[in-house]
């Protein structure tokens, strides 16, 4: 079904792998469409309770395929291209009520960096890196980096990273809040799989609500957040997983959440 990505589902985990290793998983229009379609499948498949996003080969994603862009941008504007291909993908990721784990296996540059930052958790190999390379070709950040970056690292550092385009190592990324964890490259896949398994056994609807609440809290006052928390708590309390959690606590056993 897909030409440039691999989508697999196993034991409640959906794994999306960018599969253009010959160009370091650079993003042409087709792969953007396929990524959006894959996240739509995740949205609709109730058996998928956690997602892993990674790159095939030695890179996560090197950003926009500049060679392909010479053809793809001939009869359109940059803004039309961004609104048609990038924006729906990023919104699909942030609106997905399931956790997305970025398995950062190499460089994430430009729009590839945006793709990583749109995930909920980033686990990086010790040889991975991130770079907002847009400025290097005279462009501004897009695909959500202008939103994600200052919220993760603060405005001063965000300006520095955006205006210099310098490379951030995996170790520095953890230190400044651009990644959650760095592990040796040979342990990356196993570490991510273990984390995904934990999420696949968690109360999925609750995780989705947490993601939704954190997304919205940036634009709300404290009073609005407090009221919003109260509203969503009713929704969480109505889930089967909440009832199972209470029962398991009373019976002094580990809960068996079903994501319902």
PDB file of C-alpha atoms in Angstrom:
ATOM      1  CA  UNK A   1       0.000   0.000   0.000  1.00  0.00           C
ATOM      2  CA  UNK A   2       2.831   2.395   0.871  1.00  0.00           C
ATOM      3  CA  UNK A   3       5.786   3.235  -1.323  1.00  0.00           C
ATOM      4  CA  UNK A   4       8.011   5.282   0.972  1.00  0.00           C
ATOM      5  CA  UNK A   5       7.074   4.164   4.476  1.00  0.00           C
ATOM      6  CA  UNK A   6       6.649   0.846   6.278  1.00  0.00           C
ATOM      7  CA  UNK A   7       3.648   0.512   8.590  1.00  0.00           C
ATOM      8  CA  UNK A   8       3.454  -2.476  10.918  1.00  0.00           C
ATOM      9  CA  UNK A   9       1.164  -3.367  13.818  1.00  0.00           C
ATOM     10  CA  UNK A  10       2.079  -5.857  16.538  1.00  0.00           C
ATOM     11  CA  UNK A  11       0.863  -6.369  20.105  1.00  0.00           C
ATOM     12  CA  UNK A  12      -0.974  -3.058  20.246  1.00  0.00           C
ATOM     13  CA  UNK A  13       1.949  -1.071  18.831  1.00  0.00           C
ATOM     14  CA  UNK A  14       1.950   0.629  15.432  1.00  0.00           C
ATOM     15  CA  UNK A  15       5.381   1.252  13.946  1.00  0.00           C
ATOM     16  CA  UNK A  16       5.861   3.776  11.143  1.00  0.00           C
ATOM     17  CA  UNK A  17       9.259   3.711   9.447  1.00  0.00           C
ATOM     18  CA  UNK A  18      10.317   6.332   6.912  1.00  0.00           C
ATOM     19  CA  UNK A  19      11.773   4.236   4.121  1.00  0.00           C
ATOM     20  CA  UNK A  20      13.848   6.366   1.752  1.00  0.00           C
ATOM     21  CA  UNK A  21      17.284   5.511   3.185  1.00  0.00           C
ATOM     22  CA  UNK A  22      19.051   6.375  -0.059  1.00  0.00           C
ATOM     23  CA  UNK A  23      18.235  10.058   0.566  1.00  0.00           C
ATOM     24  CA  UNK A  24      18.322   9.874   4.385  1.00  0.00           C
ATOM     25  CA  UNK A  25      14.516   9.716   4.436  1.00  0.00           C
ATOM     26  CA  UNK A  26      14.119  13.160   2.883  1.00  0.00           C
ATOM     27  CA  UNK A  27      10.507  14.264   2.553  1.00  0.00           C
ATOM     28  CA  UNK A  28       8.896  14.463  -0.863  1.00  0.00           C
ATOM     29  CA  UNK A  29       5.164  14.988  -1.340  1.00  0.00           C
ATOM     30  CA  UNK A  30       4.415  11.278  -1.591  1.00  0.00           C
ATOM     31  CA  UNK A  31       5.976  10.341   1.732  1.00  0.00           C
ATOM     32  CA  UNK A  32       4.154  13.217   3.457  1.00  0.00           C
ATOM     33  CA  UNK A  33       0.838  11.922   2.105  1.00  0.00           C
ATOM     34  CA  UNK A  34       1.705   8.381   3.201  1.00  0.00           C
ATOM     35  CA  UNK A  35       2.655   9.502   6.703  1.00  0.00           C
ATOM     36  CA  UNK A  36      -0.659  11.322   7.059  1.00  0.00           C
ATOM     37  CA  UNK A  37      -2.486   8.197   5.843  1.00  0.00           C
ATOM     38  CA  UNK A  38      -0.602   6.005   8.323  1.00  0.00           C
ATOM     39  CA  UNK A  39      -1.526   8.249  11.249  1.00  0.00           C
ATOM     40  CA  UNK A  40      -5.137   8.186  10.045  1.00  0.00           C
ATOM     41  CA  UNK A  41      -5.009   4.380  10.174  1.00  0.00           C
ATOM     42  CA  UNK A  42      -3.623   4.565  13.708  1.00  0.00           C
ATOM     43  CA  UNK A  43      -6.482   6.893  14.657  1.00  0.00           C
ATOM     44  CA  UNK A  44      -9.091   4.468  13.342  1.00  0.00           C
ATOM     45  CA  UNK A  45      -7.548   1.222  14.634  1.00  0.00           C
ATOM     46  CA  UNK A  46      -8.633   0.676  18.232  1.00  0.00           C
ATOM     47  CA  UNK A  47      -6.141  -2.173  18.608  1.00  0.00           C
ATOM     48  CA  UNK A  48      -3.234   0.273  18.209  1.00  0.00           C
ATOM     49  CA  UNK A  49      -2.542   1.899  21.572  1.00  0.00           C
ATOM     50  CA  UNK A  50       0.937   3.339  21.002  1.00  0.00           C
ATOM     51  CA  UNK A  51       2.974   4.442  17.966  1.00  0.00           C
ATOM     52  CA  UNK A  52       6.679   4.377  17.158  1.00  0.00           C
ATOM     53  CA  UNK A  53       7.986   6.730  14.465  1.00  0.00           C
ATOM     54  CA  UNK A  54      11.503   6.095  13.159  1.00  0.00           C
ATOM     55  CA  UNK A  55      13.671   6.214  10.063  1.00  0.00           C
ATOM     56  CA  UNK A  56      15.105   3.385   7.991  1.00  0.00           C
ATOM     57  CA  UNK A  57      18.856   3.259   7.501  1.00  0.00           C
ATOM     58  CA  UNK A  58      21.265   5.638   9.201  1.00  0.00           C
ATOM     59  CA  UNK A  59      19.032   8.738   9.487  1.00  0.00           C
ATOM     60  CA  UNK A  60      15.714   9.657  11.045  1.00  0.00           C
ATOM     61  CA  UNK A  61      14.829  12.319   8.477  1.00  0.00           C
ATOM     62  CA  UNK A  62      17.023  14.841   6.662  1.00  0.00           C
ATOM     63  CA  UNK A  63      14.110  17.205   6.013  1.00  0.00           C
ATOM     64  CA  UNK A  64      12.600  18.420   2.767  1.00  0.00           C
ATOM     65  CA  UNK A  65      13.825  16.647  -0.362  1.00  0.00           C
ATOM     66  CA  UNK A  66      15.287  19.701  -2.096  1.00  0.00           C
ATOM     67  CA  UNK A  67      15.830  17.849  -5.359  1.00  0.00           C
ATOM     68  CA  UNK A  68      12.197  16.731  -5.517  1.00  0.00           C
ATOM     69  CA  UNK A  69      11.103  20.237  -4.540  1.00  0.00           C
ATOM     70  CA  UNK A  70      12.518  21.634  -7.777  1.00  0.00           C
ATOM     71  CA  UNK A  71       9.717  19.779  -9.569  1.00  0.00           C
ATOM     72  CA  UNK A  72       7.028  19.768  -6.883  1.00  0.00           C
ATOM     73  CA  UNK A  73       7.150  23.546  -6.372  1.00  0.00           C
ATOM     74  CA  UNK A  74       7.038  24.498 -10.062  1.00  0.00           C
ATOM     75  CA  UNK A  75       3.316  25.251 -10.180  1.00  0.00           C
ATOM     76  CA  UNK A  76       2.663  26.233  -6.578  1.00  0.00           C
ATOM     77  CA  UNK A  77       3.877  28.505  -3.795  1.00  0.00           C
ATOM     78  CA  UNK A  78       5.779  27.548  -0.668  1.00  0.00           C
ATOM     79  CA  UNK A  79       2.776  28.458   1.485  1.00  0.00           C
ATOM     80  CA  UNK A  80       0.450  26.240  -0.549  1.00  0.00           C
ATOM     81  CA  UNK A  81       2.889  23.338  -0.302  1.00  0.00           C
ATOM     82  CA  UNK A  82       3.252  23.745   3.470  1.00  0.00           C
ATOM     83  CA  UNK A  83      -0.506  24.022   4.007  1.00  0.00           C
ATOM     84  CA  UNK A  84      -1.265  21.063   1.745  1.00  0.00           C
ATOM     85  CA  UNK A  85       1.348  18.553   2.890  1.00  0.00           C
ATOM     86  CA  UNK A  86       3.091  19.493   6.132  1.00  0.00           C
ATOM     87  CA  UNK A  87       0.382  21.163   8.208  1.00  0.00           C
ATOM     88  CA  UNK A  88      -2.204  18.333   7.980  1.00  0.00           C
ATOM     89  CA  UNK A  89       0.480  15.809   8.949  1.00  0.00           C
ATOM     90  CA  UNK A  90       1.638  17.714  12.022  1.00  0.00           C
ATOM     91  CA  UNK A  91      -1.945  18.356  13.137  1.00  0.00           C
ATOM     92  CA  UNK A  92      -2.778  14.665  12.693  1.00  0.00           C
ATOM     93  CA  UNK A  93       0.115  13.787  14.999  1.00  0.00           C
ATOM     94  CA  UNK A  94      -0.791  16.305  17.691  1.00  0.00           C
ATOM     95  CA  UNK A  95      -4.514  15.493  17.519  1.00  0.00           C
ATOM     96  CA  UNK A  96      -3.915  11.731  17.734  1.00  0.00           C
ATOM     97  CA  UNK A  97      -5.240  10.588  21.136  1.00  0.00           C
ATOM     98  CA  UNK A  98      -2.464   8.021  21.435  1.00  0.00           C
ATOM     99  CA  UNK A  99       1.217   8.420  22.408  1.00  0.00           C
ATOM    100  CA  UNK A 100       3.789   8.785  19.615  1.00  0.00           C
ATOM    101  CA  UNK A 101       7.340   7.768  20.478  1.00  0.00           C
ATOM    102  CA  UNK A 102      10.093   9.108  18.248  1.00  0.00           C
ATOM    103  CA  UNK A 103      12.834   6.504  17.872  1.00  0.00           C
ATOM    104  CA  UNK A 104      15.500   9.014  16.884  1.00  0.00           C
ATOM    105  CA  UNK A 105      18.025   6.802  15.154  1.00  0.00           C
ATOM    106  CA  UNK A 106      20.100   9.470  13.393  1.00  0.00           C
ATOM    107  CA  UNK A 107      19.945  13.011  12.109  1.00  0.00           C
ATOM    108  CA  UNK A 108      16.649  14.931  12.263  1.00  0.00           C
ATOM    109  CA  UNK A 109      17.099  18.115  10.250  1.00  0.00           C
ATOM    110  CA  UNK A 110      14.793  20.876   9.035  1.00  0.00           C
ATOM    111  CA  UNK A 111      11.292  19.497   8.595  1.00  0.00           C
ATOM    112  CA  UNK A 112      12.662  16.208   9.913  1.00  0.00           C
ATOM    113  CA  UNK A 113      13.407  17.999  13.165  1.00  0.00           C
ATOM    114  CA  UNK A 114       9.840  19.338  13.191  1.00  0.00           C
ATOM    115  CA  UNK A 115       8.577  15.793  12.668  1.00  0.00           C
ATOM    116  CA  UNK A 116      10.536  14.592  15.703  1.00  0.00           C
ATOM    117  CA  UNK A 117       9.375  17.498  17.881  1.00  0.00           C
ATOM    118  CA  UNK A 118       5.736  16.754  16.992  1.00  0.00           C
ATOM    119  CA  UNK A 119       6.035  13.415  18.784  1.00  0.00           C
ATOM    120  CA  UNK A 120       5.125  12.975  22.454  1.00  0.00           C
ATOM    121  CA  UNK A 121       8.329  11.268  23.576  1.00  0.00           C
ATOM    122  CA  UNK A 122      11.778  11.329  21.960  1.00  0.00           C
ATOM    123  CA  UNK A 123      14.273   8.572  22.700  1.00  0.00           C
ATOM    124  CA  UNK A 124      17.551   9.193  20.868  1.00  0.00           C
ATOM    125  CA  UNK A 125      20.542   7.045  20.058  1.00  0.00           C
ATOM    126  CA  UNK A 126      23.844   8.484  21.239  1.00  0.00           C
ATOM    127  CA  UNK A 127      24.835   9.224  17.643  1.00  0.00           C
ATOM    128  CA  UNK A 128      21.590  11.040  16.771  1.00  0.00           C
ATOM    129  CA  UNK A 129      21.242  14.809  16.344  1.00  0.00           C
ATOM    130  CA  UNK A 130      18.705  17.550  15.645  1.00  0.00           C
ATOM    131  CA  UNK A 131      19.120  20.728  13.616  1.00  0.00           C
ATOM    132  CA  UNK A 132      16.748  23.482  12.478  1.00  0.00           C
ATOM    133  CA  UNK A 133      18.534  23.849   9.173  1.00  0.00           C
ATOM    134  CA  UNK A 134      15.957  26.099   7.486  1.00  0.00           C
ATOM    135  CA  UNK A 135      18.079  29.235   7.879  1.00  0.00           C
ATOM    136  CA  UNK A 136      20.903  27.566   5.961  1.00  0.00           C
ATOM    137  CA  UNK A 137      18.900  27.891   2.755  1.00  0.00           C
ATOM    138  CA  UNK A 138      17.358  31.236   3.647  1.00  0.00           C
ATOM    139  CA  UNK A 139      14.036  29.921   4.938  1.00  0.00           C
ATOM    140  CA  UNK A 140      12.177  30.185   8.240  1.00  0.00           C
ATOM    141  CA  UNK A 141      11.087  27.210  10.313  1.00  0.00           C
ATOM    142  CA  UNK A 142       7.858  25.478   9.359  1.00  0.00           C
ATOM    143  CA  UNK A 143       5.991  22.234  10.103  1.00  0.00           C
ATOM    144  CA  UNK A 144       5.420  23.352  13.675  1.00  0.00           C
ATOM    145  CA  UNK A 145       8.974  24.032  14.856  1.00  0.00           C
ATOM    146  CA  UNK A 146       8.132  27.674  15.622  1.00  0.00           C
ATOM    147  CA  UNK A 147       5.496  26.330  18.032  1.00  0.00           C
ATOM    148  CA  UNK A 148       7.363  23.377  19.541  1.00  0.00           C
ATOM    149  CA  UNK A 149      10.881  24.755  19.905  1.00  0.00           C
ATOM    150  CA  UNK A 150      10.322  27.696  22.319  1.00  0.00           C
ATOM    151  CA  UNK A 151       7.951  25.603  24.408  1.00  0.00           C
ATOM    152  CA  UNK A 152      10.629  22.960  24.830  1.00  0.00           C
ATOM    153  CA  UNK A 153      13.777  25.037  25.298  1.00  0.00           C
ATOM    154  CA  UNK A 154      12.640  28.627  25.983  1.00  0.00           C
ATOM    155  CA  UNK A 155      12.667  31.672  23.734  1.00  0.00           C
ATOM    156  CA  UNK A 156      16.368  32.581  23.998  1.00  0.00           C
ATOM    157  CA  UNK A 157      17.663  29.155  23.079  1.00  0.00           C
ATOM    158  CA  UNK A 158      14.942  28.713  20.457  1.00  0.00           C
ATOM    159  CA  UNK A 159      16.112  31.868  18.701  1.00  0.00           C
ATOM    160  CA  UNK A 160      19.713  30.685  18.815  1.00  0.00           C
ATOM    161  CA  UNK A 161      18.911  27.263  17.360  1.00  0.00           C
ATOM    162  CA  UNK A 162      16.584  28.691  14.698  1.00  0.00           C
ATOM    163  CA  UNK A 163      18.856  31.544  13.633  1.00  0.00           C
ATOM    164  CA  UNK A 164      22.100  29.540  13.528  1.00  0.00           C
ATOM    165  CA  UNK A 165      20.790  26.158  12.409  1.00  0.00           C
ATOM    166  CA  UNK A 166      23.506  24.520  14.471  1.00  0.00           C
ATOM    167  CA  UNK A 167      23.474  20.812  15.211  1.00  0.00           C
ATOM    168  CA  UNK A 168      22.356  19.662  18.643  1.00  0.00           C
ATOM    169  CA  UNK A 169      23.797  16.345  19.772  1.00  0.00           C
ATOM    170  CA  UNK A 170      21.591  13.747  21.431  1.00  0.00           C
ATOM    171  CA  UNK A 171      23.244  14.383  24.785  1.00  0.00           C
ATOM    172  CA  UNK A 172      22.671  18.145  24.566  1.00  0.00           C
ATOM    173  CA  UNK A 173      19.111  17.548  23.357  1.00  0.00           C
ATOM    174  CA  UNK A 174      18.315  15.760  26.617  1.00  0.00           C
ATOM    175  CA  UNK A 175      20.004  18.493  28.653  1.00  0.00           C
ATOM    176  CA  UNK A 176      18.002  21.328  27.070  1.00  0.00           C
ATOM    177  CA  UNK A 177      14.654  19.525  26.793  1.00  0.00           C
ATOM    178  CA  UNK A 178      14.618  18.495  23.121  1.00  0.00           C
ATOM    179  CA  UNK A 179      14.658  14.784  23.951  1.00  0.00           C
ATOM    180  CA  UNK A 180      13.625  12.606  26.877  1.00  0.00           C
ATOM    181  CA  UNK A 181      16.391  10.048  26.871  1.00  0.00           C
ATOM    182  CA  UNK A 182      19.616   9.090  25.096  1.00  0.00           C
ATOM    183  CA  UNK A 183      20.802   5.491  24.897  1.00  0.00           C
ATOM    184  CA  UNK A 184      23.608   3.639  23.075  1.00  0.00           C
ATOM    185  CA  UNK A 185      22.687   3.053  19.437  1.00  0.00           C
ATOM    186  CA  UNK A 186      22.624  -0.717  19.877  1.00  0.00           C
ATOM    187  CA  UNK A 187      20.062  -0.359  22.688  1.00  0.00           C
ATOM    188  CA  UNK A 188      17.737   2.139  20.988  1.00  0.00           C
ATOM    189  CA  UNK A 189      15.238  -0.244  19.423  1.00  0.00           C
ATOM    190  CA  UNK A 190      14.908  -2.393  22.542  1.00  0.00           C
ATOM    191  CA  UNK A 191      14.513   0.660  24.793  1.00  0.00           C
ATOM    192  CA  UNK A 192      11.806   2.142  22.574  1.00  0.00           C
ATOM    193  CA  UNK A 193       9.988  -1.191  22.273  1.00  0.00           C
ATOM    194  CA  UNK A 194       9.882  -1.552  26.050  1.00  0.00           C
ATOM    195  CA  UNK A 195       8.463   1.959  26.416  1.00  0.00           C
ATOM    196  CA  UNK A 196       5.901   1.333  23.667  1.00  0.00           C
ATOM    197  CA  UNK A 197       4.812  -1.874  25.396  1.00  0.00           C
ATOM    198  CA  UNK A 198       4.196   0.075  28.610  1.00  0.00           C
ATOM    199  CA  UNK A 199       2.017   2.545  26.727  1.00  0.00           C
ATOM    200  CA  UNK A 200       0.221  -0.278  24.901  1.00  0.00           C
ATOM    201  CA  UNK A 201      -0.806  -1.662  28.294  1.00  0.00           C
ATOM    202  CA  UNK A 202      -1.745   1.733  29.756  1.00  0.00           C
ATOM    203  CA  UNK A 203      -5.228   3.315  29.943  1.00  0.00           C
ATOM    204  CA  UNK A 204      -5.189   4.577  26.358  1.00  0.00           C
ATOM    205  CA  UNK A 205      -8.139   6.948  26.593  1.00  0.00           C
ATOM    206  CA  UNK A 206      -6.615   8.590  29.637  1.00  0.00           C
ATOM    207  CA  UNK A 207      -3.282   9.022  27.839  1.00  0.00           C
ATOM    208  CA  UNK A 208      -5.161  10.659  24.970  1.00  0.00           C
ATOM    209  CA  UNK A 209      -6.891  13.033  27.366  1.00  0.00           C
ATOM    210  CA  UNK A 210      -3.564  13.939  28.974  1.00  0.00           C
ATOM    211  CA  UNK A 211      -2.134  14.751  25.540  1.00  0.00           C
ATOM    212  CA  UNK A 212      -5.186  16.842  24.653  1.00  0.00           C
ATOM    213  CA  UNK A 213      -5.045  18.743  27.944  1.00  0.00           C
ATOM    214  CA  UNK A 214      -1.342  19.547  27.648  1.00  0.00           C
ATOM    215  CA  UNK A 215      -1.846  20.729  24.063  1.00  0.00           C
ATOM    216  CA  UNK A 216      -4.588  23.124  25.106  1.00  0.00           C
ATOM    217  CA  UNK A 217      -3.038  24.358  28.345  1.00  0.00           C
ATOM    218  CA  UNK A 218      -0.547  26.594  26.495  1.00  0.00           C
ATOM    219  CA  UNK A 219      -3.356  28.899  25.426  1.00  0.00           C
ATOM    220  CA  UNK A 220      -5.339  28.944  28.677  1.00  0.00           C
ATOM    221  CA  UNK A 221      -5.268  30.864  31.939  1.00  0.00           C
ATOM    222  CA  UNK A 222      -4.883  29.040  35.254  1.00  0.00           C
ATOM    223  CA  UNK A 223      -8.583  29.464  35.987  1.00  0.00           C
ATOM    224  CA  UNK A 224      -9.474  28.041  32.573  1.00  0.00           C
ATOM    225  CA  UNK A 225      -7.100  25.115  33.060  1.00  0.00           C
ATOM    226  CA  UNK A 226      -8.598  24.296  36.450  1.00  0.00           C
ATOM    227  CA  UNK A 227     -12.107  24.246  34.996  1.00  0.00           C
ATOM    228  CA  UNK A 228     -10.927  22.222  31.978  1.00  0.00           C
ATOM    229  CA  UNK A 229      -9.290  19.654  34.249  1.00  0.00           C
ATOM    230  CA  UNK A 230     -12.554  19.242  36.131  1.00  0.00           C
ATOM    231  CA  UNK A 231     -14.473  18.672  32.881  1.00  0.00           C
ATOM    232  CA  UNK A 232     -12.021  16.115  31.499  1.00  0.00           C
ATOM    233  CA  UNK A 233     -11.817  14.315  34.839  1.00  0.00           C
ATOM    234  CA  UNK A 234     -15.472  13.354  34.422  1.00  0.00           C
ATOM    235  CA  UNK A 235     -14.638  11.846  31.030  1.00  0.00           C
ATOM    236  CA  UNK A 236     -11.726   9.914  32.493  1.00  0.00           C
ATOM    237  CA  UNK A 237     -13.875   8.675  35.373  1.00  0.00           C
ATOM    238  CA  UNK A 238     -16.392   7.269  32.884  1.00  0.00           C
ATOM    239  CA  UNK A 239     -13.855   4.950  31.213  1.00  0.00           C
ATOM    240  CA  UNK A 240     -13.707   1.202  31.797  1.00  0.00           C
ATOM    241  CA  UNK A 241     -10.013   1.537  32.560  1.00  0.00           C
ATOM    242  CA  UNK A 242     -10.751   3.822  35.514  1.00  0.00           C
ATOM    243  CA  UNK A 243     -13.103   1.217  36.953  1.00  0.00           C
ATOM    244  CA  UNK A 244     -10.471  -1.464  36.405  1.00  0.00           C
ATOM    245  CA  UNK A 245      -7.855   0.713  38.077  1.00  0.00           C
ATOM    246  CA  UNK A 246     -10.001   1.168  41.175  1.00  0.00           C
ATOM    247  CA  UNK A 247     -10.871  -2.546  41.310  1.00  0.00           C
ATOM    248  CA  UNK A 248      -7.236  -3.575  40.914  1.00  0.00           C
ATOM    249  CA  UNK A 249      -6.223  -1.200  43.721  1.00  0.00           C
ATOM    250  CA  UNK A 250      -8.850  -2.639  46.063  1.00  0.00           C
ATOM    251  CA  UNK A 251      -7.889  -6.202  45.129  1.00  0.00           C
ATOM    252  CA  UNK A 252      -4.170  -5.371  45.506  1.00  0.00           C
ATOM    253  CA  UNK A 253      -3.225  -6.521  41.997  1.00  0.00           C
ATOM    254  CA  UNK A 254      -1.814  -4.996  38.835  1.00  0.00           C
ATOM    255  CA  UNK A 255      -4.543  -3.451  36.658  1.00  0.00           C
ATOM    256  CA  UNK A 256      -5.274  -4.933  33.248  1.00  0.00           C
ATOM    257  CA  UNK A 257      -6.135  -1.914  31.169  1.00  0.00           C
ATOM    258  CA  UNK A 258      -7.907  -2.502  27.846  1.00  0.00           C
ATOM    259  CA  UNK A 259      -7.777   1.022  26.437  1.00  0.00           C
ATOM    260  CA  UNK A 260     -11.530   1.488  26.856  1.00  0.00           C
TER     261      UNK A 260
END
